[in-house]
mmCIF file of C-alpha atoms and ligand atoms in Angstrom:
data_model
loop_
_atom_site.group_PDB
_atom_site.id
_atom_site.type_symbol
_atom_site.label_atom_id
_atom_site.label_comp_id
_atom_site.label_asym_id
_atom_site.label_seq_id
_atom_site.Cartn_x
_atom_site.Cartn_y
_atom_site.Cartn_z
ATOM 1 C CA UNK A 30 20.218 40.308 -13.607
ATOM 2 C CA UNK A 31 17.445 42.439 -14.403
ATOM 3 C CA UNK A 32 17.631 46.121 -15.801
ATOM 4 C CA UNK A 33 14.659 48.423 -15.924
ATOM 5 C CA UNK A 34 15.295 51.265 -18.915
ATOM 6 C CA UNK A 35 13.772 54.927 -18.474
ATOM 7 C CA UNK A 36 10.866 55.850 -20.373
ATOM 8 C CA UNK A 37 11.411 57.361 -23.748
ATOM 9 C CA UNK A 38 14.809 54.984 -24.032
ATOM 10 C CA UNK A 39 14.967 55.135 -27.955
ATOM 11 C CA UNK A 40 15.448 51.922 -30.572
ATOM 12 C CA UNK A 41 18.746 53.165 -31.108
ATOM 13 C CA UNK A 42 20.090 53.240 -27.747
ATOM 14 C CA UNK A 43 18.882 49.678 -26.793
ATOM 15 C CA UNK A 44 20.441 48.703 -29.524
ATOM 16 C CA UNK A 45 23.794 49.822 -28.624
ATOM 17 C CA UNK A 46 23.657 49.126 -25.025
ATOM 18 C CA UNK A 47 23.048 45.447 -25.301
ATOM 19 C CA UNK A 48 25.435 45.287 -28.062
ATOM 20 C CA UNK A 49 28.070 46.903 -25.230
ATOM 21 C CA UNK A 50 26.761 44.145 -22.686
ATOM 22 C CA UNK A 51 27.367 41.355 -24.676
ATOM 23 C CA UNK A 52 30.271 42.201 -25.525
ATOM 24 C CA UNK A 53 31.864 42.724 -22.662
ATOM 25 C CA UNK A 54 30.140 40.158 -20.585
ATOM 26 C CA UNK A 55 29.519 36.653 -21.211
ATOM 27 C CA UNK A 56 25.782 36.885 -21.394
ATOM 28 C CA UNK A 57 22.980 36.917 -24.050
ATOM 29 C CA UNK A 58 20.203 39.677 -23.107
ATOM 30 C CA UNK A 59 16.461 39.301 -23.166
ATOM 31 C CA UNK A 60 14.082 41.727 -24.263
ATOM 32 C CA UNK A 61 10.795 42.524 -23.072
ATOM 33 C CA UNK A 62 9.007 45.172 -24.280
ATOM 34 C CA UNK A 63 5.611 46.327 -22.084
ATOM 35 C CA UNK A 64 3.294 49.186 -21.974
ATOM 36 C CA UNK A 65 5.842 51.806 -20.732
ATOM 37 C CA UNK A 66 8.566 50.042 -19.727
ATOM 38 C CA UNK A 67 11.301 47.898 -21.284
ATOM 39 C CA UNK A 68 13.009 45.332 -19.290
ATOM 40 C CA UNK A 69 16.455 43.494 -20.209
ATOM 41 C CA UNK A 70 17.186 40.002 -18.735
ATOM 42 C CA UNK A 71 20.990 39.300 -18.613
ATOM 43 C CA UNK A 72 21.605 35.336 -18.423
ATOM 44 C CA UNK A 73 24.432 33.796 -18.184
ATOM 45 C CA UNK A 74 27.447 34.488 -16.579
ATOM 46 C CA UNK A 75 26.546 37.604 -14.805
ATOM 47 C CA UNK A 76 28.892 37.725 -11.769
ATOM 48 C CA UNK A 77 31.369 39.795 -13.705
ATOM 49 C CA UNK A 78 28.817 42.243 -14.704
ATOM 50 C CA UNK A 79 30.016 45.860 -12.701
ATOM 51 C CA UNK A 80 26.102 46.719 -11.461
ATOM 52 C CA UNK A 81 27.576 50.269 -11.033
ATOM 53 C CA UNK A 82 28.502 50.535 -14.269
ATOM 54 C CA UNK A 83 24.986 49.467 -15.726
ATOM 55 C CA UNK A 84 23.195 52.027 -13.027
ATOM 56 C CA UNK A 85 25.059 54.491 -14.173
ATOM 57 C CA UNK A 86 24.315 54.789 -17.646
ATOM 58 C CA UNK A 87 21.827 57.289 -18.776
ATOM 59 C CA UNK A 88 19.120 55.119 -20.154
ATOM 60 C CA UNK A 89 19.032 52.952 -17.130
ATOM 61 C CA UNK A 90 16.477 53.208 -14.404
ATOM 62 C CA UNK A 91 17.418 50.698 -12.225
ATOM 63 C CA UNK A 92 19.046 47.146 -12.019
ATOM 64 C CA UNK A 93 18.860 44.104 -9.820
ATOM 65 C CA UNK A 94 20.066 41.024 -9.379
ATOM 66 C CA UNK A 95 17.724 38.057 -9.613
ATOM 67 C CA UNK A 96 18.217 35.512 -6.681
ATOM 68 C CA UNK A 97 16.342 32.619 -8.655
ATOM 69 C CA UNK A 98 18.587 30.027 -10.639
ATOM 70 C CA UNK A 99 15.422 30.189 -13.491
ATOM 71 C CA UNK A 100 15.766 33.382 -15.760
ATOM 72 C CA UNK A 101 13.308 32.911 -19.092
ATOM 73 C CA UNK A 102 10.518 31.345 -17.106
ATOM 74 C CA UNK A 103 10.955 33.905 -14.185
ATOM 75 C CA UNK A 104 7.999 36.721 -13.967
ATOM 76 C CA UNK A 105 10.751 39.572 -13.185
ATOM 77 C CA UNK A 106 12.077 38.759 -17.060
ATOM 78 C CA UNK A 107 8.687 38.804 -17.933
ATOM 79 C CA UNK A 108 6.101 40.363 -16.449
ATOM 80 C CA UNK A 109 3.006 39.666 -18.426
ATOM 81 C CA UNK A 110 1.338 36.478 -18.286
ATOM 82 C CA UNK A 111 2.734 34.205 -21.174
ATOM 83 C CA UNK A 112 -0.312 32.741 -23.779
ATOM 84 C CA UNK A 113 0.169 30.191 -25.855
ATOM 85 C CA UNK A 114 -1.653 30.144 -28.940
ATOM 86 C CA UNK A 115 -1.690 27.184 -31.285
ATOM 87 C CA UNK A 116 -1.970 27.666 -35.121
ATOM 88 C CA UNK A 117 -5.733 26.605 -34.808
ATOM 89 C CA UNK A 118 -6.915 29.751 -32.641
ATOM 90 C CA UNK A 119 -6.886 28.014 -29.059
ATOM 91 C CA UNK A 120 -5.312 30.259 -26.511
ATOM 92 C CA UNK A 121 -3.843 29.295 -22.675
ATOM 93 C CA UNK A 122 -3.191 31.609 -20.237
ATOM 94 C CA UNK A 123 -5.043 34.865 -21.681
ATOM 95 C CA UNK A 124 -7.457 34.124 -18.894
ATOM 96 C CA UNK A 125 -10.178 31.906 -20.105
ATOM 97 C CA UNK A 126 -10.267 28.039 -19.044
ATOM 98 C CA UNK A 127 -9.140 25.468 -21.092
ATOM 99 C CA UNK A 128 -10.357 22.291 -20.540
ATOM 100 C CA UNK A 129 -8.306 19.197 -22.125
ATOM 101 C CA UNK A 130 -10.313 15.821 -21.554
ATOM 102 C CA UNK A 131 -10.122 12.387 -22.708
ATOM 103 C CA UNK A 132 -9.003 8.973 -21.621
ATOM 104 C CA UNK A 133 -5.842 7.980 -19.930
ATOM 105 C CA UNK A 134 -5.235 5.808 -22.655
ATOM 106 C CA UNK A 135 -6.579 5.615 -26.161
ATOM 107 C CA UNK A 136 -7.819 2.033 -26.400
ATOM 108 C CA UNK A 137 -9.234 1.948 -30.158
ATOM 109 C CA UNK A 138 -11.175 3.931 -32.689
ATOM 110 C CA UNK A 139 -14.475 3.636 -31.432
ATOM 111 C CA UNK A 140 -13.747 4.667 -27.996
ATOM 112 C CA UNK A 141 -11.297 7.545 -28.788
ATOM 113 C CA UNK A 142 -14.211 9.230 -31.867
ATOM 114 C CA UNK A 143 -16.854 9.052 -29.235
ATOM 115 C CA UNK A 144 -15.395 10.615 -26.267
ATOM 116 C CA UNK A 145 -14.000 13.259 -28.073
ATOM 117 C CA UNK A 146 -17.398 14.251 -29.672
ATOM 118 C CA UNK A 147 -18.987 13.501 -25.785
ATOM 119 C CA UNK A 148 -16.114 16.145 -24.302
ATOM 120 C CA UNK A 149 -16.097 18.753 -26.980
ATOM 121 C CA UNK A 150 -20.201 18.391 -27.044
ATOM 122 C CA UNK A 151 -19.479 19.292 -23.181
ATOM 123 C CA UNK A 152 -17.174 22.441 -23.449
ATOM 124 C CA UNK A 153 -13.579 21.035 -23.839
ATOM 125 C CA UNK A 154 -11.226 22.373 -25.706
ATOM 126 C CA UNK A 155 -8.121 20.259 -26.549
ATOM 127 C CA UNK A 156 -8.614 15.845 -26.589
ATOM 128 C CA UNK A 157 -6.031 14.060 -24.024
ATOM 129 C CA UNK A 158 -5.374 10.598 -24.501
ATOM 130 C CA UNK A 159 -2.064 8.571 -23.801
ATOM 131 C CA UNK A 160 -0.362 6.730 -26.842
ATOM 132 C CA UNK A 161 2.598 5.543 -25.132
ATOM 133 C CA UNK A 162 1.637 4.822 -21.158
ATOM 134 C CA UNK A 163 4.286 5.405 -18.260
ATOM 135 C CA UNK A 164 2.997 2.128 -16.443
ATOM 136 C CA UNK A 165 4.766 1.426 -12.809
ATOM 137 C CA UNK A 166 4.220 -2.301 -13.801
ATOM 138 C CA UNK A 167 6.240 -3.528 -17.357
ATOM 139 C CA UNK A 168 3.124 -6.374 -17.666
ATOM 140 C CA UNK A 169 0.083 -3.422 -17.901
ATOM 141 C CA UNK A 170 -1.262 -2.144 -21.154
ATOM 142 C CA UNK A 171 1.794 0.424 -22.342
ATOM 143 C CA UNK A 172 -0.628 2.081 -24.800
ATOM 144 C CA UNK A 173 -0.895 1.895 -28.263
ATOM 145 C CA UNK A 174 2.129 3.938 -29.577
ATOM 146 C CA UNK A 175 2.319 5.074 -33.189
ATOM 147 C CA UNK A 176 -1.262 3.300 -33.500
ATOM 148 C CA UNK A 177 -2.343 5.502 -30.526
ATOM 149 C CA UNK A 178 -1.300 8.697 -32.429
ATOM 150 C CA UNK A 179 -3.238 8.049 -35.586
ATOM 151 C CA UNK A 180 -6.122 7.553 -33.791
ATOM 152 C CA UNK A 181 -5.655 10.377 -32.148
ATOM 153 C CA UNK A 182 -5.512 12.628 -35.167
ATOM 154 C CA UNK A 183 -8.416 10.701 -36.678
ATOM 155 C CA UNK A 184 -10.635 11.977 -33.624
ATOM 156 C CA UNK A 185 -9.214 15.519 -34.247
ATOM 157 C CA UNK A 186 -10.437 14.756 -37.347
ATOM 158 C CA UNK A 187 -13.760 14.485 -36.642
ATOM 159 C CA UNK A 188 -14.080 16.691 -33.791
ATOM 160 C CA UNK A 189 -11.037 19.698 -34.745
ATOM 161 C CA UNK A 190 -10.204 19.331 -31.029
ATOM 162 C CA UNK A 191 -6.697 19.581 -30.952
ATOM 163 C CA UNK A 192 -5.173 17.295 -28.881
ATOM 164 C CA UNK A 193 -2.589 16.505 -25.894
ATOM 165 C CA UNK A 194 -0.433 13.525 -25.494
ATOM 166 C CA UNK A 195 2.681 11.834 -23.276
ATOM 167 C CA UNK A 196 5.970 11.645 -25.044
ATOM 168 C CA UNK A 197 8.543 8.954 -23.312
ATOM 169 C CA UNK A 198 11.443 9.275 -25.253
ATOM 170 C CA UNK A 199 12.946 12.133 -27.499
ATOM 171 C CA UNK A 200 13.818 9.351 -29.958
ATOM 172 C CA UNK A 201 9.881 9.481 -30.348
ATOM 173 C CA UNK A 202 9.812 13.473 -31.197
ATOM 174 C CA UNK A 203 9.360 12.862 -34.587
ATOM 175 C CA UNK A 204 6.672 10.828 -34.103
ATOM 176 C CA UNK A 205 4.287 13.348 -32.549
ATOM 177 C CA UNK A 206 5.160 15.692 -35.719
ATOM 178 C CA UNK A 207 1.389 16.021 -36.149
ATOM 179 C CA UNK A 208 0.881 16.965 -31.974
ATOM 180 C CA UNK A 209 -0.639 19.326 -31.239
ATOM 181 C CA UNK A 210 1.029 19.349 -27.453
ATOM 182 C CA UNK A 211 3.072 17.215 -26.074
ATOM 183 C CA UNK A 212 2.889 15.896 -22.694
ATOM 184 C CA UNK A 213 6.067 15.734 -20.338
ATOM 185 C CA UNK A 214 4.503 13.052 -17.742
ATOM 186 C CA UNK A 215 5.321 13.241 -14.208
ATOM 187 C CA UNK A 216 7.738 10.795 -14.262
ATOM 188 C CA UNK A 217 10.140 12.233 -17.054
ATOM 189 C CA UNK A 218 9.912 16.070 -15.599
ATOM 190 C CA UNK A 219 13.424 15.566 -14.859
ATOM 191 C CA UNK A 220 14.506 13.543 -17.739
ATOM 192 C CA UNK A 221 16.721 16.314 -18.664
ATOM 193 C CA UNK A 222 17.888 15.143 -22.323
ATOM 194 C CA UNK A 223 14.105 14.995 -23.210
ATOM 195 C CA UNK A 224 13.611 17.922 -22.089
ATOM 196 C CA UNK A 225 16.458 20.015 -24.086
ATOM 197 C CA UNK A 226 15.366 18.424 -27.507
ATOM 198 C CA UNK A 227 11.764 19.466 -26.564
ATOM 199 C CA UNK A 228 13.497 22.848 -26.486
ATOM 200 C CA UNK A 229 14.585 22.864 -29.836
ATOM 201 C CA UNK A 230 10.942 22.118 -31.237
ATOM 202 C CA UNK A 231 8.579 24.974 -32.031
ATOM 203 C CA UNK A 232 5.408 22.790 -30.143
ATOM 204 C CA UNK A 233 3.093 23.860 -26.686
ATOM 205 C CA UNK A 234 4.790 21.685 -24.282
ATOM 206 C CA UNK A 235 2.729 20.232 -20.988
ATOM 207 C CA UNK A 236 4.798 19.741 -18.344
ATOM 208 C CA UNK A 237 3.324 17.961 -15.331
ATOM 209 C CA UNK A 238 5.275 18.513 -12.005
ATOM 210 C CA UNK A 239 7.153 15.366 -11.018
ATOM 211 C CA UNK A 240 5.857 13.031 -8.150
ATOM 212 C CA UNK A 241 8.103 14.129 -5.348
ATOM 213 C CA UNK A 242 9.184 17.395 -6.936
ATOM 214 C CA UNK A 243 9.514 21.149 -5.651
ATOM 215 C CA UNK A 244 7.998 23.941 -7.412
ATOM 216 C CA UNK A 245 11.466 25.082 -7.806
ATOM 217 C CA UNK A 246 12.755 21.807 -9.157
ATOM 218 C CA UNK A 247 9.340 21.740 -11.423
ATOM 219 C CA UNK A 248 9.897 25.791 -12.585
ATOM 220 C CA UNK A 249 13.644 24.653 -13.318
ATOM 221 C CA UNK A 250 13.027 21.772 -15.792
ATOM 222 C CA UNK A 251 10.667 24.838 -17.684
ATOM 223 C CA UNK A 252 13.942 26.456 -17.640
ATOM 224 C CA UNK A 253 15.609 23.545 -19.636
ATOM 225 C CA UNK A 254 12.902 23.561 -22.342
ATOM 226 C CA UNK A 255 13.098 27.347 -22.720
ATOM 227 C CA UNK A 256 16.855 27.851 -22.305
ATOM 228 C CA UNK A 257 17.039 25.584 -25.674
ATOM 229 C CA UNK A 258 14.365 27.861 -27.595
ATOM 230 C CA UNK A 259 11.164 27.050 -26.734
ATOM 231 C CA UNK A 260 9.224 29.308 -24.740
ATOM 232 C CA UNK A 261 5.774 27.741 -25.366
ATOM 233 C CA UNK A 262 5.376 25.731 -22.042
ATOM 234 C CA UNK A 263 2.626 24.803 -19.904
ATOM 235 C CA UNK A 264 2.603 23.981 -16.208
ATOM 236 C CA UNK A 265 0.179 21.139 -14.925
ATOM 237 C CA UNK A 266 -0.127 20.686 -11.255
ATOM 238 C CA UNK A 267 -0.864 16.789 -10.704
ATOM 239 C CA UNK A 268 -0.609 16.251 -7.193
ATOM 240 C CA UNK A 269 2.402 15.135 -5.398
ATOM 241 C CA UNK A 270 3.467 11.973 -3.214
ATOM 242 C CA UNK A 271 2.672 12.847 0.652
ATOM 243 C CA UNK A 272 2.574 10.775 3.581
ATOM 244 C CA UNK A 273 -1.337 10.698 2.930
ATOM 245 C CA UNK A 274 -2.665 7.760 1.952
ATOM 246 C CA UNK A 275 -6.506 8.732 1.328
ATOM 247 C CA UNK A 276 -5.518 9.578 -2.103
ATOM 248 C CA UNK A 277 -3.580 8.450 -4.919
ATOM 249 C CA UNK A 278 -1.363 11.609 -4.392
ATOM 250 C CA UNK A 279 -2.174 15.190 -2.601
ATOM 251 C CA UNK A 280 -2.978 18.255 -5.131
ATOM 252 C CA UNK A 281 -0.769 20.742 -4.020
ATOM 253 C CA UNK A 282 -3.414 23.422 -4.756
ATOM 254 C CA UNK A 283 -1.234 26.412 -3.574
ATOM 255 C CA UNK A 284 1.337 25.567 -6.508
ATOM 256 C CA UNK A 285 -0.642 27.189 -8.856
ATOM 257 C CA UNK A 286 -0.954 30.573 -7.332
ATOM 258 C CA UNK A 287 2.845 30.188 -6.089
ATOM 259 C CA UNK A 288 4.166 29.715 -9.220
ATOM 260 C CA UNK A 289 2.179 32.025 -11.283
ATOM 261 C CA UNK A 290 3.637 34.263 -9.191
ATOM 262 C CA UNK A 291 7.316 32.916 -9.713
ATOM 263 C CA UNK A 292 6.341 32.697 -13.295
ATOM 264 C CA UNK A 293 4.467 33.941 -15.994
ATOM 265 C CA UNK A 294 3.549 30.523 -17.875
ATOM 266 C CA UNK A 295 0.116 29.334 -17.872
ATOM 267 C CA UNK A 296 -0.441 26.644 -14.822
ATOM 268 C CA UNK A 297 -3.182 24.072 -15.215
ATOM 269 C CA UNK A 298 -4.686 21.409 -12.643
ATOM 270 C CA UNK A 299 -4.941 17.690 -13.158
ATOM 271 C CA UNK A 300 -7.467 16.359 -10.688
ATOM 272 C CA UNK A 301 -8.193 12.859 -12.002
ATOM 273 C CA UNK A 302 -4.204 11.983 -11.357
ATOM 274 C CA UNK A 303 -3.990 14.068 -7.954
ATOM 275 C CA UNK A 304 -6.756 12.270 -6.440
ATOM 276 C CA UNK A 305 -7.124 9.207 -8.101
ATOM 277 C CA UNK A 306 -10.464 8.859 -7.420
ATOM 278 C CA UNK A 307 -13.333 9.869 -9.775
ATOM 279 C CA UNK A 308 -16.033 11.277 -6.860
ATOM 280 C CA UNK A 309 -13.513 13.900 -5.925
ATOM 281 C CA UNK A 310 -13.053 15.254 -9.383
ATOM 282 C CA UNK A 311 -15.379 17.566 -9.892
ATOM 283 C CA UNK A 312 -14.879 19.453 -5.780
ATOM 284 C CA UNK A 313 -11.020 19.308 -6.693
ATOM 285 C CA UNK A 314 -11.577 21.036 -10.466
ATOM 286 C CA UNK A 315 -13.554 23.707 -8.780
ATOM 287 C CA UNK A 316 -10.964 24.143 -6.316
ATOM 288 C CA UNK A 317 -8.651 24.432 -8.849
ATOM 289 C CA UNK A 318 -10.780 27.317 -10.825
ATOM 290 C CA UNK A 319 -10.805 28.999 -7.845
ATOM 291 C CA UNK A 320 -7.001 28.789 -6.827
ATOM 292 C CA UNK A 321 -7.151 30.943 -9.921
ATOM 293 C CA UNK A 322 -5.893 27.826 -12.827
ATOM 294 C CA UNK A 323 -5.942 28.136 -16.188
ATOM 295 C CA UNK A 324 -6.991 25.084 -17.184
ATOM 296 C CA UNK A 325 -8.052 21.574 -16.375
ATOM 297 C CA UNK A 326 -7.028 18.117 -17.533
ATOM 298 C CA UNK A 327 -9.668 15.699 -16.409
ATOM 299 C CA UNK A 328 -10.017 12.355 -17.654
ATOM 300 C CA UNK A 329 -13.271 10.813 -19.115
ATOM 301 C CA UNK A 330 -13.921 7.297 -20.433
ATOM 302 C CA UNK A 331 -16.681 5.770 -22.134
ATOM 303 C CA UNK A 332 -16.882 2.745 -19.503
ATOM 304 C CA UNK A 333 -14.836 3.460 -16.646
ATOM 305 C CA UNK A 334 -15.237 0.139 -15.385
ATOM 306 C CA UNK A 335 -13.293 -1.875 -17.571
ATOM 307 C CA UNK A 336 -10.457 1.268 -18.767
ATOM 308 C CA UNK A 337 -7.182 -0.191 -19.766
ATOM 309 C CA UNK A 338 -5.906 2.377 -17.338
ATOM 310 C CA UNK A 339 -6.949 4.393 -14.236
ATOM 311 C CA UNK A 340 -10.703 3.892 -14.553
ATOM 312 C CA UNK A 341 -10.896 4.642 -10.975
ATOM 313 C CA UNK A 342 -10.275 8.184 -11.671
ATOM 314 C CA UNK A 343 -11.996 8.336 -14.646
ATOM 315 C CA UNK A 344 -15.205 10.411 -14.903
ATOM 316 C CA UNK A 345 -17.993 9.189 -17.609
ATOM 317 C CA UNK A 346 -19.077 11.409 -20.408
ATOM 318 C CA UNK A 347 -22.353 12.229 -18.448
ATOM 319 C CA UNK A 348 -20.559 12.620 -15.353
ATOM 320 C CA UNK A 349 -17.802 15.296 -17.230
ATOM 321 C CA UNK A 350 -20.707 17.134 -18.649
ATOM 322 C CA UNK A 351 -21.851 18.453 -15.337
ATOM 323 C CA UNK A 352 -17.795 19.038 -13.992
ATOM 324 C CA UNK A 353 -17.471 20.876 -17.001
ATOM 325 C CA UNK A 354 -20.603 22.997 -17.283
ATOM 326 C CA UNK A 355 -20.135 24.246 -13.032
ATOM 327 C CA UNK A 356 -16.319 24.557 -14.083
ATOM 328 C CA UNK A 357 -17.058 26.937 -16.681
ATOM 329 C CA UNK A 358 -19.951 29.267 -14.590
ATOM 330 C CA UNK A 359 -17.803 28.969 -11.383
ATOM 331 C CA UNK A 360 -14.823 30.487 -13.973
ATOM 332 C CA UNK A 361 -17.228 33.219 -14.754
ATOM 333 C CA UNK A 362 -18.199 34.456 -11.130
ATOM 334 C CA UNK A 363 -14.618 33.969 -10.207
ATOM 335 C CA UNK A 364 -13.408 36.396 -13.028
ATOM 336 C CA UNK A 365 -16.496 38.629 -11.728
ATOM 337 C CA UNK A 366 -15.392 38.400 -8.273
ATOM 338 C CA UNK A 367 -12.015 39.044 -8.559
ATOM 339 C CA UNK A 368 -11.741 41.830 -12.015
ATOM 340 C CA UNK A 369 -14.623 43.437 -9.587
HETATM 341 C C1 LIG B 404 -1.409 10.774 -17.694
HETATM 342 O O1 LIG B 404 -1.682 11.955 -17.959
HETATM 343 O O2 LIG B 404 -2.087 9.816 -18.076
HETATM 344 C C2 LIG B 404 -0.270 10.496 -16.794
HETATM 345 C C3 LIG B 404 0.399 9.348 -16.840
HETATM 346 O O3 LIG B 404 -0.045 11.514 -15.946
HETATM 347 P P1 LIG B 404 1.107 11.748 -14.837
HETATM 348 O O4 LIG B 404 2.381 11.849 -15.599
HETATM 349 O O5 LIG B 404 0.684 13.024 -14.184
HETATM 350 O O6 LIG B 404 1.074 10.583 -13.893
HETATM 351 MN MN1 LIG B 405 -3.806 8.403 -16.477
#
């Protein structure tokens, strides 16, 4: 349930009005405060709440109830876009592009320094690399783990990207301690016990929609890393399993403008994973810009050729340098075009 307060509603009387909700309902109340309006979001148990009741009092300008079963990530309990801002000054979602680039998998020190200086030389702004690998097959490479991390960190090191990696198992969370954000893959967006301890963690979270999930389903695990205290999550749009067979998966392109109208988190766009193949990288990132994304996670390797994991889809350093560069002017006379 959403209620809208009247103008000039004073500290005071919030104060006491969602002290009188909660106490006679069994639901905790939301606050958002905007540029002339104030907006309460009842969740929990809000079938018993009397609607007239909560029109009629005096500070009240009008209530509704909200159809959708997601409440913190839903734009009616939040209408402003949500940015996330990590302690190092990097924003999402306050409307530039982020760029997050790197390999699929970190393969060793060498590797992992060098494409992080290539990509940051290029324009990106966080490092991606995988430390523990979701592989379909249990005989391919399953990533370095806790080796993978401190390599990781040593290229952040050298670079101050801050960077993005897959978490597999909450057993793991203290592992990624030093994270910067932490990667929900595709195939654990439902795995719902990860998902409420990454709610109890004060970390950006990426979560990539699942392979054969709905926007709903996708907006609804969100829900269960907010609805545990953590409101810092990030959408990434990866492409989902259709009967086409052209392409590793489709990109659902419309998701992003869909949900950032369900929602107010940031949404990014994976190409490499959507397509699976590296030529159509660079046409589906500018898509992407232009379906109105906030970011892009695009993966680069020094020698695509012989990646320990999907080199196919990989782009080369030189080959990122020009996705990135027409990314970031096609960003600008986007923003032109449509603030104009
Ligand atoms: C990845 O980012 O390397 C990855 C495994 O992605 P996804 O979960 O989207 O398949
Ligand atoms: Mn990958």
């Amino acid at each position: 349930m959403i209620i809208v307060l009247k103008d000039g509603t004073t500290k005071e009387q919030l104060i006491l009005f969602k002290a009188a909700l909660e106490e006679q309902y069994d639901v905790t109340v939301n606050t958002w405060h905007g540029v002339g309006s104030t907006v309460l979001g009842l969740i929990g148990d809000t079938t018993a709440v009397d609607e007239d009741w909560v029109g009629a009092q005096d500070i009240v300008d009008n209530v509704k109830r909200v159809q959708e079963p997601y409440k913190k990530a839903n734009r009616k309990f939040h209408p402003d876009n949500t940015v996330i801002e990590l302690p190092t000054g990097q924003k999402i979602g306050d409307g530039s592009l982020c760029i997050m680039a790197g390999p699929c998998s970190v393969e060793n020190e060498k590797q992992i320094n060098y494409v992080a200086q290539r990509v940051k030389a290029s324009g990106a702004t966080f490092l991606r690399g995988g430390a523990f690998k979701p592989r379909t097959s249990p005989y391919s490479f399953q990533g370095l783990k806790s080796e993978g991390l401190d390599l990781l960190k040593g290229a952040r090191k050298e670079t101050g990207l801050p960077i993005v990696t897959e978490i597999m198992s909450s057993a793991h969370i203290d592992m990624f301690e030093g994270v910067d954000i932490i990667q929900v893959g595709a195939r654990n967006m439902q795995n719902f016990e990860l998902l409420k301890q990454l709610g109890k963690i004060d970390k950006p979270i990426l979560l990539k929609r699942g392979l054969a999930n709905t926007i709903e389903e996708w907006i609804m695990s969100a829900e269960y890393i907010m609805a545990g205290g953590n409101d810092k999550v990030i959408l990434c749009e990866r492409g989902i399993r259709t009967y086409e067979t052209a392409t590793r998966n489709t990109l659902d392109l419309s998701a992003v403008p869909i949900v950032k109208k369900l929602s107010h988190l940031p949404v990014i766009v994976d190409p490499s994973h959507a397509t699976g193949k590296s030529w159509l990288v660079e046409q589906m990132s500018l898509a992407a810009v232009a379906a109105g994304a906030d970011g892009l996670m695009i993966e680069v390797h020094n020698d695509p050729k012989h990646a320990l994991s999907d080199g196919a889809q990989s782009l080369t350093p030189d080959q990122f340098d020009v996705v990135a560069k027409k990314a970031f002017a096609l960003k600008k006379a986007y923003d032109g075009i449509v603030n104009s």
